JSON list of C-alpha atoms in Angstrom, two decimals:
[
{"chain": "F", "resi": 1, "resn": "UNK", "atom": "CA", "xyz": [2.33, -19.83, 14.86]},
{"chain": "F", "resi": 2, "resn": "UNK", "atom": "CA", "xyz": [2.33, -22.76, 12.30]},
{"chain": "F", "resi": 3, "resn": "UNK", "atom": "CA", "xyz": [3.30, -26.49, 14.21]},
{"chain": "F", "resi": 4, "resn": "UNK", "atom": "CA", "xyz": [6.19, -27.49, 11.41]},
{"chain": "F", "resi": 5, "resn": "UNK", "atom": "CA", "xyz": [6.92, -30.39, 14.42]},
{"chain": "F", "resi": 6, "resn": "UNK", "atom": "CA", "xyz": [8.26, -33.20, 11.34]},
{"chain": "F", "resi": 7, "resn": "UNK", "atom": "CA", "xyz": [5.10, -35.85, 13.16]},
{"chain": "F", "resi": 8, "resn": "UNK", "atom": "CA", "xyz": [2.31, -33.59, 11.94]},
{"chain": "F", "resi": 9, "resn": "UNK", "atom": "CA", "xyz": [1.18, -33.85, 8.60]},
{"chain": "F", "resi": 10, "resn": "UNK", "atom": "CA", "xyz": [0.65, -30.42, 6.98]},
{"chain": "F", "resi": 11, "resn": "UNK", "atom": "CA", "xyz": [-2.76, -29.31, 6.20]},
{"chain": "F", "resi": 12, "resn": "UNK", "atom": "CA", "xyz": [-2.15, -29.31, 2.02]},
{"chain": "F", "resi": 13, "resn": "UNK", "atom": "CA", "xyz": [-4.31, -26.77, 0.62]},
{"chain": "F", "resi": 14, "resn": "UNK", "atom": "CA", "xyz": [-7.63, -28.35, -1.38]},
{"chain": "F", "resi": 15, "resn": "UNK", "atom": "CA", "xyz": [-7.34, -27.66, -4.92]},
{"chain": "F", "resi": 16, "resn": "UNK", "atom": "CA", "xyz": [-10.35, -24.67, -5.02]},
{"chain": "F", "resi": 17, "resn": "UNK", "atom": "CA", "xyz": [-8.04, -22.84, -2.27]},
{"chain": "F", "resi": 18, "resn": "UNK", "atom": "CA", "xyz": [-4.99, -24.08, -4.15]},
{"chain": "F", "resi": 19, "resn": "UNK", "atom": "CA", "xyz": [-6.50, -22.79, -7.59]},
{"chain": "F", "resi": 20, "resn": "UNK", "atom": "CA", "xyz": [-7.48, -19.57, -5.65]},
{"chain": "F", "resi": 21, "resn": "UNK", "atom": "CA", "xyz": [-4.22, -19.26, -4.03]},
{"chain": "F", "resi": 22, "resn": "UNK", "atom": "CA", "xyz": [-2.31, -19.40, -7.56]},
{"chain": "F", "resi": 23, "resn": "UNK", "atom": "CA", "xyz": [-4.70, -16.75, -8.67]},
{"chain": "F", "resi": 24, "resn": "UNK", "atom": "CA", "xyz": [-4.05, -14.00, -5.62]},
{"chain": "F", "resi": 25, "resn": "UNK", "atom": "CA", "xyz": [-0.10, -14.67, -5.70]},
{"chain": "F", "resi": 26, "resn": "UNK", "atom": "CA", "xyz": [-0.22, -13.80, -9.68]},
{"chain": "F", "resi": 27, "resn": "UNK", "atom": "CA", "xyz": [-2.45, -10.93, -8.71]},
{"chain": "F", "resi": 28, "resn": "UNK", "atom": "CA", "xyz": [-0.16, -9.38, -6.04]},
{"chain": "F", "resi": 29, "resn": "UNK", "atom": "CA", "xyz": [2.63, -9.51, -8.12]},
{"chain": "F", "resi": 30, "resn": "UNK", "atom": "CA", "xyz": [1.05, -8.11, -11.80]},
{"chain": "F", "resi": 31, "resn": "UNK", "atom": "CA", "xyz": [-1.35, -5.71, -9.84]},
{"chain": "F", "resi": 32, "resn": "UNK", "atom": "CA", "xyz": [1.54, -3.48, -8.25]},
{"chain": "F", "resi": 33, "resn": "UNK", "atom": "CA", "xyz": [3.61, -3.68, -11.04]},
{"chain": "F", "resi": 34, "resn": "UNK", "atom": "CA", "xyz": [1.02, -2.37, -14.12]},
{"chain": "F", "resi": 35, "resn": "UNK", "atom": "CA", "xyz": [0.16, 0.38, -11.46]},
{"chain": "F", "resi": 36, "resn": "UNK", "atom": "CA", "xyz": [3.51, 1.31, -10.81]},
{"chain": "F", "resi": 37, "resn": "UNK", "atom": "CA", "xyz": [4.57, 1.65, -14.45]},
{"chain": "F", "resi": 38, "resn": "UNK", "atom": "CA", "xyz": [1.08, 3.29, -15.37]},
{"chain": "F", "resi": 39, "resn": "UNK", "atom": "CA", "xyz": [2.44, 6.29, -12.30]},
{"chain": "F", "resi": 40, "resn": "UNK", "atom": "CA", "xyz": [5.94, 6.26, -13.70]},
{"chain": "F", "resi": 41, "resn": "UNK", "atom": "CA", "xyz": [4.78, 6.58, -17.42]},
{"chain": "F", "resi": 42, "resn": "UNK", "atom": "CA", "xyz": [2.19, 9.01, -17.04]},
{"chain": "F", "resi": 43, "resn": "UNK", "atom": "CA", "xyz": [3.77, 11.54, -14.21]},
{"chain": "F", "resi": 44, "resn": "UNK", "atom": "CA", "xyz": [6.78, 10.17, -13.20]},
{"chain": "F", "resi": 45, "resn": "UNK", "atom": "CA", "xyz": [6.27, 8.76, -9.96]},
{"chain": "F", "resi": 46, "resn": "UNK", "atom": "CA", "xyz": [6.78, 5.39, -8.43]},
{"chain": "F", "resi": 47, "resn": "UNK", "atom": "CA", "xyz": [3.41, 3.75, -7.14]},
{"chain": "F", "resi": 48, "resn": "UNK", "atom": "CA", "xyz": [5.08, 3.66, -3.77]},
{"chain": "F", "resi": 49, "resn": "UNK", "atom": "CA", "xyz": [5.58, 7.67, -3.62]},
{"chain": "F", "resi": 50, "resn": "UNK", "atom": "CA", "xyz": [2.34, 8.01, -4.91]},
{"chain": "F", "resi": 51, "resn": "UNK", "atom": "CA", "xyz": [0.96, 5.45, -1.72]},
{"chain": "F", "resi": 52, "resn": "UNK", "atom": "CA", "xyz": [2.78, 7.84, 0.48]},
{"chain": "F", "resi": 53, "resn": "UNK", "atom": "CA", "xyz": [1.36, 11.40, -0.86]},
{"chain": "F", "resi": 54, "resn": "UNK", "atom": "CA", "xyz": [-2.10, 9.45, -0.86]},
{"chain": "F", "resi": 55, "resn": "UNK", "atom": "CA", "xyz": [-1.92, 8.36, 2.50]},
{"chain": "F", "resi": 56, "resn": "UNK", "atom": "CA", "xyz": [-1.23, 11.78, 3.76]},
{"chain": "F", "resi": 57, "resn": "UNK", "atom": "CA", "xyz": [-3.75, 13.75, 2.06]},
{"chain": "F", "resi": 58, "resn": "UNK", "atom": "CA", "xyz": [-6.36, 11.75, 3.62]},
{"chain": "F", "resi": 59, "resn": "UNK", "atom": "CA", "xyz": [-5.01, 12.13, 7.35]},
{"chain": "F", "resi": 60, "resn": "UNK", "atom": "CA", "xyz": [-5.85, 15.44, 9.29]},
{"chain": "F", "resi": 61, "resn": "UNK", "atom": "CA", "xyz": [-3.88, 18.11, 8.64]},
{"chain": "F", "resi": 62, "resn": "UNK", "atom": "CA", "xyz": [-1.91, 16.37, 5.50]},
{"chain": "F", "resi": 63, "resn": "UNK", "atom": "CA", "xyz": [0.55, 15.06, 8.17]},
{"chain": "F", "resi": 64, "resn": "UNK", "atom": "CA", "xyz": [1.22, 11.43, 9.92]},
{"chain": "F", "resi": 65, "resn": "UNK", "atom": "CA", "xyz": [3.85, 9.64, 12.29]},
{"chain": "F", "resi": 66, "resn": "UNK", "atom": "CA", "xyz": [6.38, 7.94, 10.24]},
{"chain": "F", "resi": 67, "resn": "UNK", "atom": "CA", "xyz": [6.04, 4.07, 11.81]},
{"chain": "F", "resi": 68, "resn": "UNK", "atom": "CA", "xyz": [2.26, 4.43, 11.51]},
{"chain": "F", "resi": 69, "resn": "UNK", "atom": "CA", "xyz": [2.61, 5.95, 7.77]},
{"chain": "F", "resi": 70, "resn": "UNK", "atom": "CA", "xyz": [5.44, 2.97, 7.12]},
{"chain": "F", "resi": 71, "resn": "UNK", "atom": "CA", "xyz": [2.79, 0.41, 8.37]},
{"chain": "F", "resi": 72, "resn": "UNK", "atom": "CA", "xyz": [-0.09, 1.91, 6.24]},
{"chain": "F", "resi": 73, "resn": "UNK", "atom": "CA", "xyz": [1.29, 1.70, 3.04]},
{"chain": "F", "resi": 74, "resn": "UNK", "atom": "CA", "xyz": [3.18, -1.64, 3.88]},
{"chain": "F", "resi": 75, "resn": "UNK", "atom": "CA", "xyz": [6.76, -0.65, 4.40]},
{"chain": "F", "resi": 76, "resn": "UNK", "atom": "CA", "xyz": [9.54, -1.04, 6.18]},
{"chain": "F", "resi": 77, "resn": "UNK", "atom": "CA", "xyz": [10.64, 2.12, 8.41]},
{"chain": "F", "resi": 78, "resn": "UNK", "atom": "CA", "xyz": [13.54, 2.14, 6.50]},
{"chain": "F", "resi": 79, "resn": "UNK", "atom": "CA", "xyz": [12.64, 1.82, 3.06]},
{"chain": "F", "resi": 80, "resn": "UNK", "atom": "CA", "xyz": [9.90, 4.39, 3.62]},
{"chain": "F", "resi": 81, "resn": "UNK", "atom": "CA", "xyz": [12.65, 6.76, 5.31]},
{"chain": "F", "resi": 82, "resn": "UNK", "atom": "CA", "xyz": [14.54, 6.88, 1.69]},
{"chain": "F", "resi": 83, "resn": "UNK", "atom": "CA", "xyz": [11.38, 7.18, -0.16]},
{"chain": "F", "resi": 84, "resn": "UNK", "atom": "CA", "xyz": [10.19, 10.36, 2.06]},
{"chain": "F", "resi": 85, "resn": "UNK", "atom": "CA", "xyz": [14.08, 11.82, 1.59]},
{"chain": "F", "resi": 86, "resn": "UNK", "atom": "CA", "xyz": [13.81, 11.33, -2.21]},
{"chain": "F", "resi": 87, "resn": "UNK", "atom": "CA", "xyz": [9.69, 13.35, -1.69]},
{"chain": "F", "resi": 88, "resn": "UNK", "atom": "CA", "xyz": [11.47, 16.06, 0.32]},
{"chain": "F", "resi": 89, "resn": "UNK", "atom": "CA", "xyz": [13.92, 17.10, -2.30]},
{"chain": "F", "resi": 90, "resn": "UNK", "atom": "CA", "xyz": [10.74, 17.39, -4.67]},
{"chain": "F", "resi": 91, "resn": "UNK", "atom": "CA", "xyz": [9.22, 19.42, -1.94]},
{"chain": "F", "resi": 92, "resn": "UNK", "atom": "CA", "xyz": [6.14, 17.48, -1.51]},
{"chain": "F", "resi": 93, "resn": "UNK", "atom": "CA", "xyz": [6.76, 16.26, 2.07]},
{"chain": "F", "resi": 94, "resn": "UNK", "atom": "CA", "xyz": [8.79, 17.86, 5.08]},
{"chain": "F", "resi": 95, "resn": "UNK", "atom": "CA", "xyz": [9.54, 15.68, 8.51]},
{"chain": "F", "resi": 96, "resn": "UNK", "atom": "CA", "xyz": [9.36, 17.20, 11.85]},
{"chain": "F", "resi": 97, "resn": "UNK", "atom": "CA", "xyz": [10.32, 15.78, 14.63]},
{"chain": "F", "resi": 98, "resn": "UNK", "atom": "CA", "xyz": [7.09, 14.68, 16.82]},
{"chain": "F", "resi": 99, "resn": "UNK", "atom": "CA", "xyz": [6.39, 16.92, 19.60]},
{"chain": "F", "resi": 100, "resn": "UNK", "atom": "CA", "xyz": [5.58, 14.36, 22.14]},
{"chain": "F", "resi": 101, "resn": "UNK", "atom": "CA", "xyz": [8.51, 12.01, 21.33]},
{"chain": "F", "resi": 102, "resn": "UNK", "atom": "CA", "xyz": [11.16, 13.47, 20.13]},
{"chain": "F", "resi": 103, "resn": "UNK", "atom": "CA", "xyz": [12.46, 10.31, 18.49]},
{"chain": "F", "resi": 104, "resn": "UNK", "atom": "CA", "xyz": [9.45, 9.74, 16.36]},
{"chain": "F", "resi": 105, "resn": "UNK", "atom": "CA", "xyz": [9.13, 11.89, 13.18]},
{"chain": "F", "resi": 106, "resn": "UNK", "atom": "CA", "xyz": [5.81, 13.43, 11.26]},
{"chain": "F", "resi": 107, "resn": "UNK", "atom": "CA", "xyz": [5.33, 13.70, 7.39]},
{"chain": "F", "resi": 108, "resn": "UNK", "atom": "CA", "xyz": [3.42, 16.14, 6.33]},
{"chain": "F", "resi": 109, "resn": "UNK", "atom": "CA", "xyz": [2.16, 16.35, 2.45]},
{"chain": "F", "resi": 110, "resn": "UNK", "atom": "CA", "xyz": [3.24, 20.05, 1.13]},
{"chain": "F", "resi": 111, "resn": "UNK", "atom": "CA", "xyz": [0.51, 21.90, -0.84]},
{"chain": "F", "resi": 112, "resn": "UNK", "atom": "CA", "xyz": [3.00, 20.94, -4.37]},
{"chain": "F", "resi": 113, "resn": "UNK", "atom": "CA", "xyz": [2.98, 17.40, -2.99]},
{"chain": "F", "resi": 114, "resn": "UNK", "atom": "CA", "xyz": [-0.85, 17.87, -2.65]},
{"chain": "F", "resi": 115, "resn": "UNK", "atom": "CA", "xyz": [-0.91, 19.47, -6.17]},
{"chain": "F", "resi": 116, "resn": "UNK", "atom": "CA", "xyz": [1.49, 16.14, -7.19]},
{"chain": "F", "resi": 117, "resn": "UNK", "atom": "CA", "xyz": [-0.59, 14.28, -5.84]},
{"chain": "F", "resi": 118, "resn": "UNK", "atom": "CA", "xyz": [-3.61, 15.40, -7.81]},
{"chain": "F", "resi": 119, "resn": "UNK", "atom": "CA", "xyz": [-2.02, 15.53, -11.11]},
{"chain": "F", "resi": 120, "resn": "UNK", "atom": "CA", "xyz": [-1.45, 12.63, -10.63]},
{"chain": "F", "resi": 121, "resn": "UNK", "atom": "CA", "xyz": [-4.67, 11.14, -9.68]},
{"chain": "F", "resi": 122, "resn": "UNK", "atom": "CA", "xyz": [-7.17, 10.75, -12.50]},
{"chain": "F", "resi": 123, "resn": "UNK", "atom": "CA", "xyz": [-4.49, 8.26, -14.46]},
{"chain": "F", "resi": 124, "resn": "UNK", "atom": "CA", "xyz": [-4.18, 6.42, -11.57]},
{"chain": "F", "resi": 125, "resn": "UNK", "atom": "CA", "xyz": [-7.62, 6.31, -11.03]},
{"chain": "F", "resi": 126, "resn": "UNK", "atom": "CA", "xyz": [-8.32, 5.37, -14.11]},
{"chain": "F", "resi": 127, "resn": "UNK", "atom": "CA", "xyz": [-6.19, 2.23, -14.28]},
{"chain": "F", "resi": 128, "resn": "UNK", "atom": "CA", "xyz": [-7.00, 0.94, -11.43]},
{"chain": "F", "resi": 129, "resn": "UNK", "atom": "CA", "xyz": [-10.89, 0.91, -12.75]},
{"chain": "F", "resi": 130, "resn": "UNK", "atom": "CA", "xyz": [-9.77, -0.92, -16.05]},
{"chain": "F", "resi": 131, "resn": "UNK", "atom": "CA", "xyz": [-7.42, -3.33, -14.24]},
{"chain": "F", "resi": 132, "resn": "UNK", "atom": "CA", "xyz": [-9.70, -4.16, -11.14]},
{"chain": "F", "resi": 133, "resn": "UNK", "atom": "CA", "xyz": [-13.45, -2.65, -10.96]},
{"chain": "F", "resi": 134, "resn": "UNK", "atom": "CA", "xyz": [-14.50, -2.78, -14.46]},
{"chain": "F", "resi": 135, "resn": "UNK", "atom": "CA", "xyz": [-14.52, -5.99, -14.38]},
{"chain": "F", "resi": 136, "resn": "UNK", "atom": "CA", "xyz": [-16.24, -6.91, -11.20]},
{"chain": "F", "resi": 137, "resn": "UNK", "atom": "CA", "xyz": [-19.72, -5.70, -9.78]},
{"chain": "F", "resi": 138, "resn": "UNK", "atom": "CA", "xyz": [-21.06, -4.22, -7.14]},
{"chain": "F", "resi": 139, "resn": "UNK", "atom": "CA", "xyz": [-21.49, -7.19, -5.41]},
{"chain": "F", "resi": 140, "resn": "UNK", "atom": "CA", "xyz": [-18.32, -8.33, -6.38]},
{"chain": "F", "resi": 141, "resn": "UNK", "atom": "CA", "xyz": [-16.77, -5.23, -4.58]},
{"chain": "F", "resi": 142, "resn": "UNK", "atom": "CA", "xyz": [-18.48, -5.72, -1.71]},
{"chain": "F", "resi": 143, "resn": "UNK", "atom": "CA", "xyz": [-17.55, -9.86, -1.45]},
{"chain": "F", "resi": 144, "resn": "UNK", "atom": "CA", "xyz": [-13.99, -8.36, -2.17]},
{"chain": "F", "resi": 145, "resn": "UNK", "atom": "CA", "xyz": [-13.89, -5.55, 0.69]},
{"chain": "F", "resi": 146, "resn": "UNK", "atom": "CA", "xyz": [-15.15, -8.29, 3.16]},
{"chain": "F", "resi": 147, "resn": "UNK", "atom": "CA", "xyz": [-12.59, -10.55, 2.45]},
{"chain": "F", "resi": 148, "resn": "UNK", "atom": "CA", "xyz": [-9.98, -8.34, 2.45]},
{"chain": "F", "resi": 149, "resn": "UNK", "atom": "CA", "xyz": [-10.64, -6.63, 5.90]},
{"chain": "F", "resi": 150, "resn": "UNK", "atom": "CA", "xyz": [-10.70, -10.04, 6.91]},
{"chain": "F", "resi": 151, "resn": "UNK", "atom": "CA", "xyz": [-7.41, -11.06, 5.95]},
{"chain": "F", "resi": 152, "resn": "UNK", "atom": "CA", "xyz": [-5.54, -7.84, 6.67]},
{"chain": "F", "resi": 153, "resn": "UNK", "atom": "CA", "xyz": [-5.98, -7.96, 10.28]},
{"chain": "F", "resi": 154, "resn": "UNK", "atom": "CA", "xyz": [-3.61, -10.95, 10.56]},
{"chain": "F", "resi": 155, "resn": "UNK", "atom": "CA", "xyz": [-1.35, -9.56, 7.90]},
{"chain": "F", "resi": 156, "resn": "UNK", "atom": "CA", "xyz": [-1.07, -6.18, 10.06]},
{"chain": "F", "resi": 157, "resn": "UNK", "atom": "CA", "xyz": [0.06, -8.05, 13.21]},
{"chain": "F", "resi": 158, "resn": "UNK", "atom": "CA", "xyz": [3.07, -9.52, 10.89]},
{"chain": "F", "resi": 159, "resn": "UNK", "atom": "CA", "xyz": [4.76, -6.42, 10.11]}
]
């Protein structure tokens, strides 16, 4: 926890990390938003519905608790609840209720969510190339996976 104690003096970012700091906040809020109108343009799904379908198709057997799906793809329990309601009525996920606590629920991706979800895919894909990795290299990539798996430890402990 941060000491906001009014006798210590707080440690003022230097102007690199202050510079750099300017740069990731316009980046996290421009990034989400030209993917999530890219998803809605092209297929017709929110960025945040396609996180969700994503998420799922990678996990064994398509299927995932809710808290630990809600924590993956940054949500709250709540807001994720609505979203999953809104993929059930497509038919693309169904919740179950978890068979060794019978308060927690599991998503599972449907095969048409799976088939959704691939549709939907290559556009995605491909605009997250041209927006991010087309314009880094490989060693870029790399520097930016490192410093990203060290700042989302701390991140994850948050929510």
């Amino acid at each position: 926890m941060t000491d906001t104690r009014p006798d210590v003096e707080p440690r003022w970012l230097t102007s690199a990390e202050l510079g750099t700091w300017v740069n990731i906040a316009q980046m996290l809020m421009l990034l989400p938003a030209a993917l999530d109108r890219q998803l809605r343009e092209d297929t017709g799904i929110p960025h945040a519905y396609y996180q969700i379908l994503a998420m799922l198709s990678n996990e064994p057997d398509r299927a995932m608790r809710m808290t630990d799906l809600a924590r993956v793809v940054g949500s709250t329990s709540s807001r994720l609840s609505h979203a999953v309601a809104s993929l059930e009525q497509r038919g693309w996920v169904e919740r179950q209720a978890c068979r060794s606590d019978k308060r927690g629920q599991i998503a599972y991706l449907t095969d048409a969510g799976l088939a959704a979800l691939e549709a939907a895919a290559p556009g995605h894909v491909e605009e997250v190339r041209r927006l991010v990795f087309d314009h880094l290299t490989e060693e870029d990539v790399a520097c930016l996976g490192a410093i990203t798996a060290k700042l989302l430890p701390t991140l994850n402990q948050i929510s």
